[in-house]
Every structure is written in structure tokens, then in C-alpha cells.
mmCIF file of C-alpha atoms and ligand atoms in Angstrom:
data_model
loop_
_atom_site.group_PDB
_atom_site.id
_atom_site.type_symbol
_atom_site.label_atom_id
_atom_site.label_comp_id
_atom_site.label_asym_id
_atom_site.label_seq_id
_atom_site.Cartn_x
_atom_site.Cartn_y
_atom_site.Cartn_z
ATOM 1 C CA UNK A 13 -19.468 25.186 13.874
ATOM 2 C CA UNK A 14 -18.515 21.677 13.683
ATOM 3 C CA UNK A 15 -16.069 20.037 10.912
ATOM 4 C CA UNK A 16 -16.885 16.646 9.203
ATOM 5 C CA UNK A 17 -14.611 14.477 9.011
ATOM 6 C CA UNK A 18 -14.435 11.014 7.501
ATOM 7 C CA UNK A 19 -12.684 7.431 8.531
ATOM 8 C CA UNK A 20 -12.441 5.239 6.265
ATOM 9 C CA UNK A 21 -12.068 1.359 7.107
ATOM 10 C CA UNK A 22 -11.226 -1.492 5.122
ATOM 11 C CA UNK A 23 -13.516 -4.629 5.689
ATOM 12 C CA UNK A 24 -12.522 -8.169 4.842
ATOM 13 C CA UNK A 25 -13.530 -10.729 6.848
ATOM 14 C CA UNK A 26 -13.918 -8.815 9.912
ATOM 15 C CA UNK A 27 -17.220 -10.192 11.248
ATOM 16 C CA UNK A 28 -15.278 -10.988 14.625
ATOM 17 C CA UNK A 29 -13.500 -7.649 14.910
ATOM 18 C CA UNK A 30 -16.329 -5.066 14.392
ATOM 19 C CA UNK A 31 -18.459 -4.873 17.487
ATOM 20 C CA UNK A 32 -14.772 -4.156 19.119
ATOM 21 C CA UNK A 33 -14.419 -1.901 17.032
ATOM 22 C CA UNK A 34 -17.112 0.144 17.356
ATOM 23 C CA UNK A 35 -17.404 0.011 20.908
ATOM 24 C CA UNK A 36 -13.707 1.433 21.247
ATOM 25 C CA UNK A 37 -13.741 4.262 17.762
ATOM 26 C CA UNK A 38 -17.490 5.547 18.658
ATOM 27 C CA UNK A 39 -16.379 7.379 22.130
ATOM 28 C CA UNK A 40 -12.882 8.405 21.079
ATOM 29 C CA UNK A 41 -14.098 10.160 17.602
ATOM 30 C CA UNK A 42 -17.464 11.900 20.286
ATOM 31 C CA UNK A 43 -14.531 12.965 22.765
ATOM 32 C CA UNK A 44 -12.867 14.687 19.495
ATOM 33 C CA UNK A 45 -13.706 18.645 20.042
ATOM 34 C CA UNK A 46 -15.314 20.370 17.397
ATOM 35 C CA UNK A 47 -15.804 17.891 14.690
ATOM 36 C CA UNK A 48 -18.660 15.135 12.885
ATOM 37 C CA UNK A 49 -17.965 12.008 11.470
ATOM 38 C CA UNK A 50 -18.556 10.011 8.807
ATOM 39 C CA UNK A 51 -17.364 6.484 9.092
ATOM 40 C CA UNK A 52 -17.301 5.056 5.770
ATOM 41 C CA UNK A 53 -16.967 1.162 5.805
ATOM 42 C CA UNK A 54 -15.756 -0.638 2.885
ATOM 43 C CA UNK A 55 -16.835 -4.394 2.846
ATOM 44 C CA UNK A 56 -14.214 -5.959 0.506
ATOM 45 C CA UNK A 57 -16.136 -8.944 -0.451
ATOM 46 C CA UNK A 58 -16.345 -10.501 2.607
ATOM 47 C CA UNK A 59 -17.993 -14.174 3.077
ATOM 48 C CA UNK A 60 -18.308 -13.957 6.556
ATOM 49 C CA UNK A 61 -21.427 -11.763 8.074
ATOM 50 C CA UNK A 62 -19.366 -8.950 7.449
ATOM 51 C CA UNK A 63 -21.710 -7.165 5.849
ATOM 52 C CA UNK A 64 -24.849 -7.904 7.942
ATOM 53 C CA UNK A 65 -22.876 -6.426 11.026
ATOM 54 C CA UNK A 66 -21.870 -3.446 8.949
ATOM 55 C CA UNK A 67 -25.059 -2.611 7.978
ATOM 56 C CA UNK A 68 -26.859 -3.519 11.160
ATOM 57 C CA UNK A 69 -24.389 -0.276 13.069
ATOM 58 C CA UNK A 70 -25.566 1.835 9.772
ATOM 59 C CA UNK A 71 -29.310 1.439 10.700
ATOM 60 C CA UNK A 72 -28.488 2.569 14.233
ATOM 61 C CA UNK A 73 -26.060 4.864 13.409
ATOM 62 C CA UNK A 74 -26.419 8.050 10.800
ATOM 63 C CA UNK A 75 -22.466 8.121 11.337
ATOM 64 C CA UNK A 76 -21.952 4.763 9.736
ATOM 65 C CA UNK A 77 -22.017 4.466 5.473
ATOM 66 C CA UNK A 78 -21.598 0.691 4.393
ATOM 67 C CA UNK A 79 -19.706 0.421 0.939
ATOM 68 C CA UNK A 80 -20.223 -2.833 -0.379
ATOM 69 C CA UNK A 81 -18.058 -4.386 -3.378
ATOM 70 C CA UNK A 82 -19.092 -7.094 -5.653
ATOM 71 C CA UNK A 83 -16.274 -8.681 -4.510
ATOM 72 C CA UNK A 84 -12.886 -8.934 -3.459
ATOM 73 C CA UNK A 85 -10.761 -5.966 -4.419
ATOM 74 C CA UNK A 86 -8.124 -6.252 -2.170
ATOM 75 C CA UNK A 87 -7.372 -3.220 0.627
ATOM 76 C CA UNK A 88 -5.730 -0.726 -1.859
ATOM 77 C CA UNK A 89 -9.234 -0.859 -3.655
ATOM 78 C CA UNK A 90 -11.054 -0.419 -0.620
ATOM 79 C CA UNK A 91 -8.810 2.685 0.429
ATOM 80 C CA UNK A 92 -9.861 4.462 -3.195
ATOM 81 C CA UNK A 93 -13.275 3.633 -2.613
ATOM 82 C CA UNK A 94 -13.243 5.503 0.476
ATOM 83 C CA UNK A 95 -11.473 8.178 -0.466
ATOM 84 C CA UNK A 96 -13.870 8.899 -3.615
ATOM 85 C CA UNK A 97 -17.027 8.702 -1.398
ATOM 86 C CA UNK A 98 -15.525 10.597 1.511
ATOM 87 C CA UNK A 99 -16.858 13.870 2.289
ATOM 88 C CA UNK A 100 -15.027 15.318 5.311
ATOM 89 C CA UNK A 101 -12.449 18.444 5.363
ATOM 90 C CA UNK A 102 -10.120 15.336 6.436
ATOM 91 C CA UNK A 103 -10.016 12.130 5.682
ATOM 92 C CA UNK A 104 -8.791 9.462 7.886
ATOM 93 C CA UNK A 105 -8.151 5.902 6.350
ATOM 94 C CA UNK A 106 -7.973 3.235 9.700
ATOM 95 C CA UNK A 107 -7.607 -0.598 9.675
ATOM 96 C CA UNK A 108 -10.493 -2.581 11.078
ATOM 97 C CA UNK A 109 -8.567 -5.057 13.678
ATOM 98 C CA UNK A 110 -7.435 -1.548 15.613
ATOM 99 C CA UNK A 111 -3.901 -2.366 15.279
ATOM 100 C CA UNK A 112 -3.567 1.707 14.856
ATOM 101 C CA UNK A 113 -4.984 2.886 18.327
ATOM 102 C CA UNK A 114 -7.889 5.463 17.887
ATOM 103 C CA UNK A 115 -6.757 7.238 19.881
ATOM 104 C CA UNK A 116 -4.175 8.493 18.269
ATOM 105 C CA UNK A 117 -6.634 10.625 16.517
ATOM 106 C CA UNK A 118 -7.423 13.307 18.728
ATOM 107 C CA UNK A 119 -3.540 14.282 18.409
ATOM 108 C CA UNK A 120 -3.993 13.888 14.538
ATOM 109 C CA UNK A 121 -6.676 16.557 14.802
ATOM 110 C CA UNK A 122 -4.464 19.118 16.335
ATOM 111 C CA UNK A 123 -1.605 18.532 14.371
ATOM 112 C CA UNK A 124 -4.157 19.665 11.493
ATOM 113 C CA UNK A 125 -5.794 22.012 13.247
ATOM 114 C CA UNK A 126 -2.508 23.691 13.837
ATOM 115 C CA UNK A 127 -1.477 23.095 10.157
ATOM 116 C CA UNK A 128 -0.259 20.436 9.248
ATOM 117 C CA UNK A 129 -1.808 19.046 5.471
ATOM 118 C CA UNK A 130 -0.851 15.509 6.091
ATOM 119 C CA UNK A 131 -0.350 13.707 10.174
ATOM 120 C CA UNK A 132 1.187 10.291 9.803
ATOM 121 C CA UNK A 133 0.993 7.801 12.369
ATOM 122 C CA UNK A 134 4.843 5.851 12.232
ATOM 123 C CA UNK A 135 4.874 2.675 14.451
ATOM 124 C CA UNK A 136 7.732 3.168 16.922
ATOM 125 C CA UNK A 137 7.229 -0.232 18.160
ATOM 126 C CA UNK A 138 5.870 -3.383 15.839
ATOM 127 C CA UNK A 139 7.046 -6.388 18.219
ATOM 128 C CA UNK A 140 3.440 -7.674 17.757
ATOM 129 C CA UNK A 141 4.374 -8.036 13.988
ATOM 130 C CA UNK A 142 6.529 -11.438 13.620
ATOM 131 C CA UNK A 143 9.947 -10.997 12.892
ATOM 132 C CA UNK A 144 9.636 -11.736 9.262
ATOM 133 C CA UNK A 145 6.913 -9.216 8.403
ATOM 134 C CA UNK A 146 9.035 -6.874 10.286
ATOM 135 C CA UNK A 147 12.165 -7.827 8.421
ATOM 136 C CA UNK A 148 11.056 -7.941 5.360
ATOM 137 C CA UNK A 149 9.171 -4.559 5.480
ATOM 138 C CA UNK A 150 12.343 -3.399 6.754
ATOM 139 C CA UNK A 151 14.061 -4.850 3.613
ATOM 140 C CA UNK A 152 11.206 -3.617 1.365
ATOM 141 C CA UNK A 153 11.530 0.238 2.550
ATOM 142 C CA UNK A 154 15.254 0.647 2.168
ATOM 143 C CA UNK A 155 15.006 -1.084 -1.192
ATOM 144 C CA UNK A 156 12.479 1.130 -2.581
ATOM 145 C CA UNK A 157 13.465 4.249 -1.344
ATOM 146 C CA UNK A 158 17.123 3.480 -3.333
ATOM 147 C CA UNK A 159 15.236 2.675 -6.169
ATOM 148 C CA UNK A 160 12.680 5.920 -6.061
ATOM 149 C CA UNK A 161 12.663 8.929 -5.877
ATOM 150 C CA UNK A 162 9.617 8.717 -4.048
ATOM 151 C CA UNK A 163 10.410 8.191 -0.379
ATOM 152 C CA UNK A 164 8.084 6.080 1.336
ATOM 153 C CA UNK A 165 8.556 6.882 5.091
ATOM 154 C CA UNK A 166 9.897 3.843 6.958
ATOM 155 C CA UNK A 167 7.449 2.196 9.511
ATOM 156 C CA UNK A 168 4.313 4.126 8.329
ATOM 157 C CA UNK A 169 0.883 2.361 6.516
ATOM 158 C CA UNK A 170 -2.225 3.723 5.887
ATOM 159 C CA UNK A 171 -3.192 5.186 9.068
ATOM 160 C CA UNK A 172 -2.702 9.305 8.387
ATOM 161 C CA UNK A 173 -4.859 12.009 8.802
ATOM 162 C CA UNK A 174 -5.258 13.723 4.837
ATOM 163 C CA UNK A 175 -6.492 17.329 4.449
ATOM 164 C CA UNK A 176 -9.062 17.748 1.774
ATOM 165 C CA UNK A 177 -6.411 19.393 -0.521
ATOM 166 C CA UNK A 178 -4.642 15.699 -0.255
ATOM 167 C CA UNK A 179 -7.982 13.723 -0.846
ATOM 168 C CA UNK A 180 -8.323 15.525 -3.638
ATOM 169 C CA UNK A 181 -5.093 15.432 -5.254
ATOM 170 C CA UNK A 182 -4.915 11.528 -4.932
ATOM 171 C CA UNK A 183 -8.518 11.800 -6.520
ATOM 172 C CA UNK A 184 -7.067 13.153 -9.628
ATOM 173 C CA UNK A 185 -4.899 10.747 -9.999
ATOM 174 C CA UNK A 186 -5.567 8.260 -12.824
ATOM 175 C CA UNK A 187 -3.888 5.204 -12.376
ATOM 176 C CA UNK A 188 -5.615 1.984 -11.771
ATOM 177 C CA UNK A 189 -3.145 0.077 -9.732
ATOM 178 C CA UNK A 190 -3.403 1.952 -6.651
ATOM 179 C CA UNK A 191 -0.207 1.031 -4.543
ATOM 180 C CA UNK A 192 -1.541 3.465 -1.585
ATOM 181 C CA UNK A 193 1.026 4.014 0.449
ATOM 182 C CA UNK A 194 3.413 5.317 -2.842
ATOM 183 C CA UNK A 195 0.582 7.400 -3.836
ATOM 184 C CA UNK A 196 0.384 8.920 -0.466
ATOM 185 C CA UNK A 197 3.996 9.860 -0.587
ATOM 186 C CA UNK A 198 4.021 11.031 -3.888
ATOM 187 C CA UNK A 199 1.390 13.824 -3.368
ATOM 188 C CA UNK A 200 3.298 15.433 -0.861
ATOM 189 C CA UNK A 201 2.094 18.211 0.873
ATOM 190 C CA UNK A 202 3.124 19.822 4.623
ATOM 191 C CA UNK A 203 3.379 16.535 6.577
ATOM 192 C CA UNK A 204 3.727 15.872 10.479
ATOM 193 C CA UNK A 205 4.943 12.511 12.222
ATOM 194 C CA UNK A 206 3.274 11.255 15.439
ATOM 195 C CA UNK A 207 4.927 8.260 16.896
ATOM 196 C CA UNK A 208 2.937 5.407 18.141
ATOM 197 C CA UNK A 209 3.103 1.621 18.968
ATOM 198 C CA UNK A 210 1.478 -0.946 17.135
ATOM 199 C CA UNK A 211 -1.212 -2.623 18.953
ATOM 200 C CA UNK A 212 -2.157 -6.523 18.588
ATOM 201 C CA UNK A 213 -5.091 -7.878 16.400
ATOM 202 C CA UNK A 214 -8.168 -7.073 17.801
ATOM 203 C CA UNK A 215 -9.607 -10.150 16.866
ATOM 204 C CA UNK A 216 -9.196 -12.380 13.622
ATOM 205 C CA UNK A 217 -6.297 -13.078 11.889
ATOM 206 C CA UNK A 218 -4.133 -11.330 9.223
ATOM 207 C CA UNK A 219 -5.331 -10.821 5.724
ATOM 208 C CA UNK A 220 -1.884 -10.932 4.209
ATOM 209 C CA UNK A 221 0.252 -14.054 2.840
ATOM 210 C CA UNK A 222 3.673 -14.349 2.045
ATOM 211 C CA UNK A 223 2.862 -14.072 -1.455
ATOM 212 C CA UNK A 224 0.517 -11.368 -1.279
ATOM 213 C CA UNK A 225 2.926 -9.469 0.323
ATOM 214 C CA UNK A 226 5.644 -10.170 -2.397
ATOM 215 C CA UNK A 227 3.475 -9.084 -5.447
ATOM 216 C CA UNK A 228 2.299 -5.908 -2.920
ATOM 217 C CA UNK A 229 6.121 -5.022 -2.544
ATOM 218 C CA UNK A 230 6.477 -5.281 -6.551
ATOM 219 C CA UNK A 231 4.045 -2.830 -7.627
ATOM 220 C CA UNK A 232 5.264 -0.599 -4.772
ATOM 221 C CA UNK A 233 8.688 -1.119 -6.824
ATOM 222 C CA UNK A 234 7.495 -1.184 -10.385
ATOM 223 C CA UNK A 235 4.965 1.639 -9.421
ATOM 224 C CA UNK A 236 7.306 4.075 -8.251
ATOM 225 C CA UNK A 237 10.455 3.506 -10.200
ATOM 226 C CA UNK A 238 11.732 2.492 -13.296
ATOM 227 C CA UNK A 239 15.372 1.560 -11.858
ATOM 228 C CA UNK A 240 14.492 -2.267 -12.482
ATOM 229 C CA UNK A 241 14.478 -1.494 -15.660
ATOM 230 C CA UNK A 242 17.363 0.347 -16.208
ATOM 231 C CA UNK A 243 19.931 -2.020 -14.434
ATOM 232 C CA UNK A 244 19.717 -4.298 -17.186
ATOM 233 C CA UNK A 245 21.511 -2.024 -19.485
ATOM 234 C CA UNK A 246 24.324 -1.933 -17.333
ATOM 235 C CA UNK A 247 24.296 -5.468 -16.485
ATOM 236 C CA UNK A 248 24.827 -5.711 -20.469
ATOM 237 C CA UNK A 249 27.300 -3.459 -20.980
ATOM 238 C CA UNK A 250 29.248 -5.578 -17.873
ATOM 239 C CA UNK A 251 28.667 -8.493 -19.288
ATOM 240 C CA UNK A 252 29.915 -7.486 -22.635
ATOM 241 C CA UNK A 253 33.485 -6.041 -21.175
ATOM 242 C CA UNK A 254 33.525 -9.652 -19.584
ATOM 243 C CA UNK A 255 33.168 -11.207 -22.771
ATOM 244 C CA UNK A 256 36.035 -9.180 -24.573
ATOM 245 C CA UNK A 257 38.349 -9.354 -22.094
ATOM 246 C CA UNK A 258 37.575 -13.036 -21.995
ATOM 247 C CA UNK A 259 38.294 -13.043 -25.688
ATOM 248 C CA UNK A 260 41.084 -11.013 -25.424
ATOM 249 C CA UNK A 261 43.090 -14.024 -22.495
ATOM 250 C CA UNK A 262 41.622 -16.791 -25.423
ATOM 251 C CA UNK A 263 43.678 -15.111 -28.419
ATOM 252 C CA UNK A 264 46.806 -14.466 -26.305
ATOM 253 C CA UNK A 265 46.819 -17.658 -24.556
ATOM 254 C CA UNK A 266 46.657 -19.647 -27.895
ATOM 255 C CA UNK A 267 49.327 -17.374 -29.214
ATOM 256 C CA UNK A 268 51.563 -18.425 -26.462
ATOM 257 C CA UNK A 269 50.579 -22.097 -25.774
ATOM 258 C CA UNK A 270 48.851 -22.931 -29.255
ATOM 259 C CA UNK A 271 45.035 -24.559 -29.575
ATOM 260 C CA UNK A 272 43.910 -26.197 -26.782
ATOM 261 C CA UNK A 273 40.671 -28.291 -26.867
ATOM 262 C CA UNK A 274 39.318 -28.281 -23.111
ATOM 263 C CA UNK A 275 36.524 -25.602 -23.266
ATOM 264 C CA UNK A 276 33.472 -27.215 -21.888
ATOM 265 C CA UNK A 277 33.417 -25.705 -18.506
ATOM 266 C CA UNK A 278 33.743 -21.950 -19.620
ATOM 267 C CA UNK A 279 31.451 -22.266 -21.898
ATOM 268 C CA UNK A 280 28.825 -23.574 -19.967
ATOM 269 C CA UNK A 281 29.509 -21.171 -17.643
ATOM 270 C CA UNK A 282 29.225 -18.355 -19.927
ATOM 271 C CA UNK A 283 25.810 -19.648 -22.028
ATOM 272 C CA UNK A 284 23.927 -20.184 -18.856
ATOM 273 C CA UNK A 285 25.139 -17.747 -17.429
ATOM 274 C CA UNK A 286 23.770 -15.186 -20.224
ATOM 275 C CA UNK A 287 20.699 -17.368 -20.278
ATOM 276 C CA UNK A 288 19.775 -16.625 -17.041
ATOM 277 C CA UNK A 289 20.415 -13.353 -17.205
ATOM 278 C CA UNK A 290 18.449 -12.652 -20.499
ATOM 279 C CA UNK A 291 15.719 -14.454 -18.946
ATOM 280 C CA UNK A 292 15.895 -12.100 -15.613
ATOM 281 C CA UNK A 293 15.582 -9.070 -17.875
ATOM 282 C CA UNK A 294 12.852 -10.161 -20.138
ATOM 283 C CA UNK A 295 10.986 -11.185 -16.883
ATOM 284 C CA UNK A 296 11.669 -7.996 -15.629
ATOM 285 C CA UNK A 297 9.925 -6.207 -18.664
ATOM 286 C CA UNK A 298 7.307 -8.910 -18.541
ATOM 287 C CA UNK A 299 5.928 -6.907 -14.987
ATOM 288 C CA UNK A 300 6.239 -3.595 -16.384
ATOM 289 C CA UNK A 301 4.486 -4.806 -19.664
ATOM 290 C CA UNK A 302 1.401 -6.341 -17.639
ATOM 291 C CA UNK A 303 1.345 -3.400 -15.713
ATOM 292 C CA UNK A 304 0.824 -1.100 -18.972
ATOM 293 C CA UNK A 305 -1.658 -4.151 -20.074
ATOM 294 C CA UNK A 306 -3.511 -3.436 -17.248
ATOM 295 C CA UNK A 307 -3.295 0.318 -16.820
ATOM 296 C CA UNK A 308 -4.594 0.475 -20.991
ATOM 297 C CA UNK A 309 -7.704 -1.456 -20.419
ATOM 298 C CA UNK A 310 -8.930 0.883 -18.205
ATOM 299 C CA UNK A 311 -10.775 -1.330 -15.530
ATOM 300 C CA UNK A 312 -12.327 0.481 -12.400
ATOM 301 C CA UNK A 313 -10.007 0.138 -9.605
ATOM 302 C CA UNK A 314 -13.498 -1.592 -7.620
ATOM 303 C CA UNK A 315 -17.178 -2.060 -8.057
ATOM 304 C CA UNK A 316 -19.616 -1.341 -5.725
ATOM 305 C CA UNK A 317 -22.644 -3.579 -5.142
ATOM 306 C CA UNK A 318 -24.513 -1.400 -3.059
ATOM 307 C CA UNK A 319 -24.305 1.478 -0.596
ATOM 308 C CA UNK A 320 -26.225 1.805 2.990
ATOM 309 C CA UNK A 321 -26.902 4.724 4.931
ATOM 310 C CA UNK A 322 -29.300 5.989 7.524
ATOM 311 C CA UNK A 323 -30.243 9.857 6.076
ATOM 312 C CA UNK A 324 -30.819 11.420 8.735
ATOM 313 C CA UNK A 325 -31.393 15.572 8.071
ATOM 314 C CA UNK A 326 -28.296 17.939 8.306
HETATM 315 N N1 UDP B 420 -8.295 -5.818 4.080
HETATM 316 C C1 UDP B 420 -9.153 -5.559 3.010
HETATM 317 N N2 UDP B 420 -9.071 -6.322 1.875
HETATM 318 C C2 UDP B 420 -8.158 -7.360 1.765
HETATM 319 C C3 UDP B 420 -7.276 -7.582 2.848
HETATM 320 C C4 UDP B 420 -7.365 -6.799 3.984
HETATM 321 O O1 UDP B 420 -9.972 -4.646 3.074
HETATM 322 O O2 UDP B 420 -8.146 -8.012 0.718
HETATM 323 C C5 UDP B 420 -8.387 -4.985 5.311
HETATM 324 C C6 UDP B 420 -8.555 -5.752 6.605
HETATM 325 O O3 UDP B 420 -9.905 -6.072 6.862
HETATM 326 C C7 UDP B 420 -7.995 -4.773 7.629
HETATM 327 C C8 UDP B 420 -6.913 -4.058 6.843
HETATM 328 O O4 UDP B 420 -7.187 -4.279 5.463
HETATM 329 O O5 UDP B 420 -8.955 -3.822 8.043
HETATM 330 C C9 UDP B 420 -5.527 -4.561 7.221
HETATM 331 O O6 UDP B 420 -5.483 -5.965 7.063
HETATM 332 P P1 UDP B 420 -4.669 -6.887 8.052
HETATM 333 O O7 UDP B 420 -4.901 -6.446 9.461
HETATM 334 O O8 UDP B 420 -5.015 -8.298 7.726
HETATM 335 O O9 UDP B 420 -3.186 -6.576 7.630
HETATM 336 P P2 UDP B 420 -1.902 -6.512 8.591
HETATM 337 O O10 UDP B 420 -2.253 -5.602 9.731
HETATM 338 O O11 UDP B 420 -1.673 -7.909 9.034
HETATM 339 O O12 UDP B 420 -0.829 -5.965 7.713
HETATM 340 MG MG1 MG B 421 -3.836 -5.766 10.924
#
């Protein structure tokens, strides 16, 4: 008896990175003891041959499942995609430029094997990252894990080995802004760490600006905790004690030294200053309110042009 297991990779713009990646995943997953796979590849609206390469290995290969999307959903989409088509007893969500060394999988397998619900891969080393992605990452984890009281582990992405019970449980969940890694904390479940170092590109360059980064950090934050929200009250109440006491120096020092007319800088000071922050806070609830807006129309997370796969009897 064999067990099936699925990968699922994320495809955008990969037309230079997939005959690599093939050529390296294909022998490691055979070289796996006792299991099948399914490698389901999501092509995120690629414009670059993506697709043709994709579904060239799928006519080969009966392992290979080509997901295509209309267009564009961006790798969180592609991740749910995979996860609702997958079919395995565990579920294995990989990057396409290799950066997470297949390798690594075999030891994922026996960590399950012996147990474990959920094997995460944590990135011991990420000097191939620049400085600022690691930084800010850096930055990005300690923030939200104050804010939260989910804990997203430090250093780990999307490269984990999921149980079934797992799939399923992130399945059932019904939100349509799928911030991935928060989800996969949130679940839970008996989890295992493997250490690892993160390799170089395999070929192509990174999907992921500045800015996309920035909004991806911000519904990791707005997604998992509503402590943005709540400062605000506080920052009121502060602001309010400033303002009597402030009062309070205004009365007694015209008391002692009678009306004074020089006033221009403190009050400047104070308007803008309560300006700014009243513009802070209602831009604050501006990002939870689109997020509602966009949770209440109900959207599919992706949509899927077409699906290819060899049948091939089992
Ligand atoms: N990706 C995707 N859709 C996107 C952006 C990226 O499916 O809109 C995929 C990409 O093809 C790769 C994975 O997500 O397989 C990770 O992307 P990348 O390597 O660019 O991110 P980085 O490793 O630089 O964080
Ligand atoms: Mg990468």
C-alpha cells in the first residue's frame, strides 16, 4: 500500500524555472518510500509560456495536474486553489524557483509518518534574501505576533507538510482574503520544526515588490488582530488627559500672570497634531472597513480557466 500525497506549486511567470524544477522534484518525491504523488500546478495568470510548459510535463506525466486561473490571483489564491483540488493524505504546498530544497521532504514524511499533523520547514539561514526582505520580515513577525494572538512562527513560509485533518480544516474556513501563512497558524494542530537553509532562485526573479509586500504584511495584521484598532481608544483617552492638564497650566498661569496673547505656536501644535491623529485612526478603520467590503461581497478567492490532466487508470 502506497499513500498519495499532493504538492502543490504556485506558478507565475516561471517559464524559466520549471524544467529545473522538474528535473530536481521528480527523483526526490520517486526516492520517497511508500508514497504517490500528485503534483498540482497552479498557473497564476502567467504571460510567459508558463502554461504551455506546465501542460506539456502533464501530457507526459499522470503525476502532473495543471490548474489554470483566468488570471492573476496572486500566490495566496494559488495556495487555496491547491489545497481545494488536492487529494493526498498530505498536502505539501512548495514554491516553484526551489528556494525550499526538495529534499527536505523525505524528512517531512517521517516526521508525519511518526506523527506529527503539521512539519514546518523554518529557514535557519536566508543570506540569499537581501538584507531588507530579511529585515523587514524580521520586523513584520515580531510585530504581529505582539499584536495576535495568533503566533506566526518566525522564519517559516509556505513550505510545510499538512495532514489531511489540516487540509481540511483550512477548507472550512470561509474567509476570502486568504493571508496563508496566518491561516496556517491559526488551525493548529500537533506541529514539528525541521530546520533548513534557504536556497537561491532557481532561475527568474522575485515576484514580490516593496509594495506588495507592505499591503501582504497588512492583511497578515488586520487579518489576525484587531489591536490596530483598539490603540486608538487609548491614544484618545491620552490625548484627552493632555488636553486637561494643558487647560489646567492655561487657567493657573493667567491667574498668576494675567491674559497673555502669544498662543499661536501651541495651538498649532495641538490642531495638527489632533488632525493627524484623527486622520491615522479613520485610516485605520478605512482597512478594516474594505476588508468587511470585501469579505460581504462574497467573491471567489480565484477562478479557474481550465484544468489538465493525463487520466491514467488507478
Ligand atoms: N507566485 C504566484 N503568484 C504571484 C506571485 C508569486 O503564484 O502573484 C509564486 C511564484 O511563482 C513562486 C512563489 O509564488 O512559485 C514564490 O514567489 P517568489 O519566489 O517570487 O517569492 P520570494 O521567494 O521572493 O518571496
Ligand atoms: Mg522565491
Amino acid at each position: 500500500m502506497t499513500q498519495l500525497m499532493s504538492l502543490i506549486v504556485p506558478f507565475y511567470n516561471e517559464a524559466a524555472a520549471i524544467q529545473v524544477f522538474a528535473d530536481r522534484m521528480l527523483p526526490v518525491l520517486d526516492a520517497v518510500p511508500g508514497t504517490r504523488w500528485e503534483i498540482l500546478c497552479v498557473d497564476d495568470g502567467s504571460s510567459d509560456g508558463t502554461l504551455l510548459k506546465l501542460v506539456a510535463l502533464a501530457r507526459g506525466d499522470a503525476r502532473f495536474k495543471v490548474i489554470e486561473f483566468s488570471r492573476n490571483f496572486g500566490k495566496e489564491a494559488a495556495l487555496t486553489a491547491g489545497i481545494d483540488a488536492a487529494r493526498g493524505e498530505a498536502v505539501i504546498p512548495i514554491d516553484a524557483d526551489l528556494q525550499d530544497p526538495p529534499e527536505l521532504i523525505a524528512d517531512m514524511v517521517r516526521e508525519w509518518r511518526a506523527g506529527a499533523e503539521v512539519v514546518l520547514a523554518r529557514r535557519i539561514d536566508r543570506s540569499t534574501d537581501g538584507v531588507l526582505k530579511r529585515k523587514t520580515a524580521q520586523w513584520f513577525y515580531r510585530a504581529h505576533n505582539k499584536l495576535s494572538k495568533t503566533r506566526i512562527p518566525e522564519n517559516v513560509g509556505d513550505f510545510r507538510l499538512m495532514d489531511r485533518k489540516v487540509v481540511e480544516a483550512l477548507k472550512a474556513l470561509p474567509e476570502r482574503q486568504r493571508f496563508m501563512k496566518g491561516l496556517f497558524a491559526w488551525v493548529g494542530f500537533r506541529t514539528v520544526t525541521l530546520d533548513y537553509a534557504r536556497a537561491p532562485r532557481a532561475a527568474g526573479e522575485t515576484k514580490f515588490s516593496g509594495l506588495a509586500l507592505w499591503n501582504f504584511a497588512l492583511e497578515g495584521f488586520t487579518g489576525f488582530s484587531t489591536a490596530p484598532l483598539k490603540i486608538w481608544t487609548y491614544m484618545g483617552v491620552a490625548g484627552a488627559l493632555l488636553t486637561v492638564a494643558y487647560t489646567l497650566f492655561i487657567v493657573v498661569h493667567t491667574l498668576i500672570s494675567g491674559v497673555s496673547v502669544p498662543g499661536y505656536a501651541s495651538l498649532f501644535v495641538a490642531v495638527s497634531f489632533f488632525g493627524s491623529v484623527q486622520l491615522i485612526s479613520v485610516g485605520l478603520l478605512g482597512e478594516y472597513i474594505g476588508r468587511i467590503y470585501v469579505e460581504t461581497k462574497q467573491r471567489p478567492t480565484y477562478i479557474v480557466r481550465q484544468i489538465y490532466e493525463l487520466h491514467r487508470g488507478e
